Amino acid sequence: MTTQDSLARLAAVIESRKPAHGGDPATSYVARLLHKGPDAFLKKIGEEATEVVMAAKDVDHGAEPAKLLYEVADLWFHSIVALAHYGLSPADVVAELERREGLSGLQEKAQRSTP
């Protein structure tokens, strides 16, 4: 089982929870987030990103690395919810990362700036 398989399974569950596919906001957290619209899940992404930063700083000061792992998992989860809303998947992110493989970060960033 690969990481990509795990992400694909999670993405499939999230997709199935979309209100358009019968997801019930009364019984599903994902359906509730998607039903509320982008402001709800984008706000969660911002909150989770902040929690990742805070957890990393805590680890720098002796906290268990598991705290960071937990927060990154929450960030990834909410990011996958956003991807689903916009018709994208973790596989699309992996493909983009593969496209960038072998490029320096500076080179890749310069390519994005070119019209």
Short mmCIF file of C-alpha atoms in Angstrom, two decimals:
data_model
loop_
_atom_site.label_atom_id
_atom_site.label_comp_id
_atom_site.label_asym_id
_atom_site.label_seq_id
_atom_site.Cartn_x
_atom_site.Cartn_y
_atom_site.Cartn_z
CA MET A 1 0.00 0.00 0.00
CA THR A 2 1.46 3.35 -1.00
CA THR A 3 1.00 6.82 0.32
CA GLN A 4 -0.73 7.66 -2.92
CA ASP A 5 -3.22 4.81 -2.29
CA SER A 6 -3.98 6.18 1.18
CA LEU A 7 -4.47 9.69 -0.17
CA ALA A 8 -6.65 8.38 -3.01
CA ARG A 9 -8.85 6.48 -0.53
CA LEU A 10 -9.20 9.59 1.63
CA ALA A 11 -10.03 11.68 -1.43
CA ALA A 12 -12.69 9.14 -2.46
CA VAL A 13 -14.31 9.32 0.98
CA ILE A 14 -14.27 13.12 0.87
CA GLU A 15 -15.76 13.04 -2.64
CA SER A 16 -18.54 10.75 -1.41
CA ARG A 17 -19.36 13.22 1.36
CA LYS A 18 -20.05 16.08 -1.05
CA PRO A 19 -23.65 17.21 -0.65
CA ALA A 20 -24.10 16.66 -4.41
CA HIS A 21 -23.28 12.98 -3.84
CA GLY A 22 -25.63 12.58 -0.91
CA GLY A 23 -23.35 13.73 1.90
CA ASP A 24 -25.48 14.87 4.81
CA PRO A 25 -24.28 18.02 6.62
CA ALA A 26 -26.16 16.85 9.72
CA THR A 27 -24.07 13.68 10.03
CA SER A 28 -20.81 14.38 8.17
CA TYR A 29 -18.15 16.93 9.09
CA VAL A 30 -16.90 17.02 5.48
CA ALA A 31 -20.42 17.47 4.10
CA ARG A 32 -20.99 20.28 6.59
CA LEU A 33 -17.76 22.06 5.56
CA LEU A 34 -18.55 21.70 1.87
CA HIS A 35 -22.18 22.74 2.38
CA LYS A 36 -21.04 25.94 4.13
CA GLY A 37 -18.86 26.75 1.12
CA PRO A 38 -15.27 27.83 0.55
CA ASP A 39 -15.15 30.35 3.39
CA ALA A 40 -15.64 27.52 5.91
CA PHE A 41 -12.97 25.13 4.67
CA LEU A 42 -10.53 27.87 3.69
CA LYS A 43 -10.79 29.29 7.21
CA LYS A 44 -10.01 25.80 8.56
CA ILE A 45 -6.93 25.60 6.30
CA GLY A 46 -5.71 28.92 7.70
CA GLU A 47 -6.30 27.76 11.27
CA GLU A 48 -4.56 24.44 10.65
CA ALA A 49 -1.59 26.13 8.96
CA THR A 50 -1.17 28.34 12.03
CA GLU A 51 -1.40 25.28 14.27
CA VAL A 52 1.35 23.59 12.21
CA VAL A 53 3.62 26.58 12.77
CA MET A 54 2.85 26.64 16.49
CA ALA A 55 3.42 22.89 16.82
CA ALA A 56 6.76 23.12 15.01
CA LYS A 57 7.84 25.86 17.39
CA ASP A 58 6.73 23.70 20.32
CA VAL A 59 8.82 20.81 18.98
CA ASP A 60 11.78 23.20 18.76
CA HIS A 61 11.29 23.73 22.50
CA GLY A 62 11.02 20.08 23.48
CA ALA A 63 7.50 18.98 22.60
CA GLU A 64 7.01 15.57 21.05
CA PRO A 65 7.27 15.55 17.22
CA ALA A 66 3.95 13.67 17.19
CA LYS A 67 2.28 17.01 17.96
CA LEU A 68 3.58 18.39 14.65
CA LEU A 69 2.57 15.23 12.82
CA TYR A 70 -0.99 15.53 14.16
CA GLU A 71 -1.31 19.15 13.03
CA VAL A 72 0.14 18.47 9.57
CA ALA A 73 -2.38 15.63 9.16
CA ASP A 74 -5.19 18.10 9.94
CA LEU A 75 -3.77 20.58 7.42
CA TRP A 76 -3.51 17.93 4.72
CA PHE A 77 -7.04 16.71 5.45
CA HIS A 78 -8.58 20.16 5.10
CA SER A 79 -6.47 20.84 2.00
CA ILE A 80 -7.85 17.66 0.41
CA VAL A 81 -11.36 18.90 1.20
CA ALA A 82 -10.51 22.11 -0.69
CA LEU A 83 -9.05 20.15 -3.60
CA ALA A 84 -12.27 18.11 -3.83
CA HIS A 85 -14.37 21.26 -3.88
CA TYR A 86 -12.37 22.59 -6.81
CA GLY A 87 -12.42 19.31 -8.75
CA LEU A 88 -8.83 18.37 -7.93
CA SER A 89 -7.25 15.46 -6.10
CA PRO A 90 -4.12 14.51 -4.20
CA ALA A 91 -2.96 12.78 -7.39
CA ASP A 92 -2.98 16.18 -9.10
CA VAL A 93 -0.73 17.55 -6.35
CA VAL A 94 1.62 14.57 -6.66
CA ALA A 95 1.75 15.10 -10.44
CA GLU A 96 2.67 18.75 -9.90
CA LEU A 97 5.41 17.78 -7.43
CA GLU A 98 6.72 15.22 -9.92
CA ARG A 99 6.72 17.91 -12.62
CA ARG A 100 8.92 20.03 -10.37
CA GLU A 101 11.28 17.17 -9.52
CA GLY A 102 14.83 17.99 -10.50
CA LEU A 103 14.18 21.73 -10.72
CA SER A 104 15.76 23.98 -8.16
CA GLY A 105 13.25 25.88 -6.08
CA LEU A 106 14.55 29.14 -7.50
CA GLN A 107 14.26 27.86 -11.06
CA GLU A 108 10.70 26.62 -10.48
CA LYS A 109 9.66 29.91 -8.89
CA ALA A 110 11.13 31.86 -11.84
CA GLN A 111 9.11 29.71 -14.24
CA ARG A 112 5.88 30.62 -12.41
CA SER A 113 6.70 34.31 -12.80
CA THR A 114 7.05 34.02 -16.56
CA PRO A 115 3.77 34.73 -18.38
#
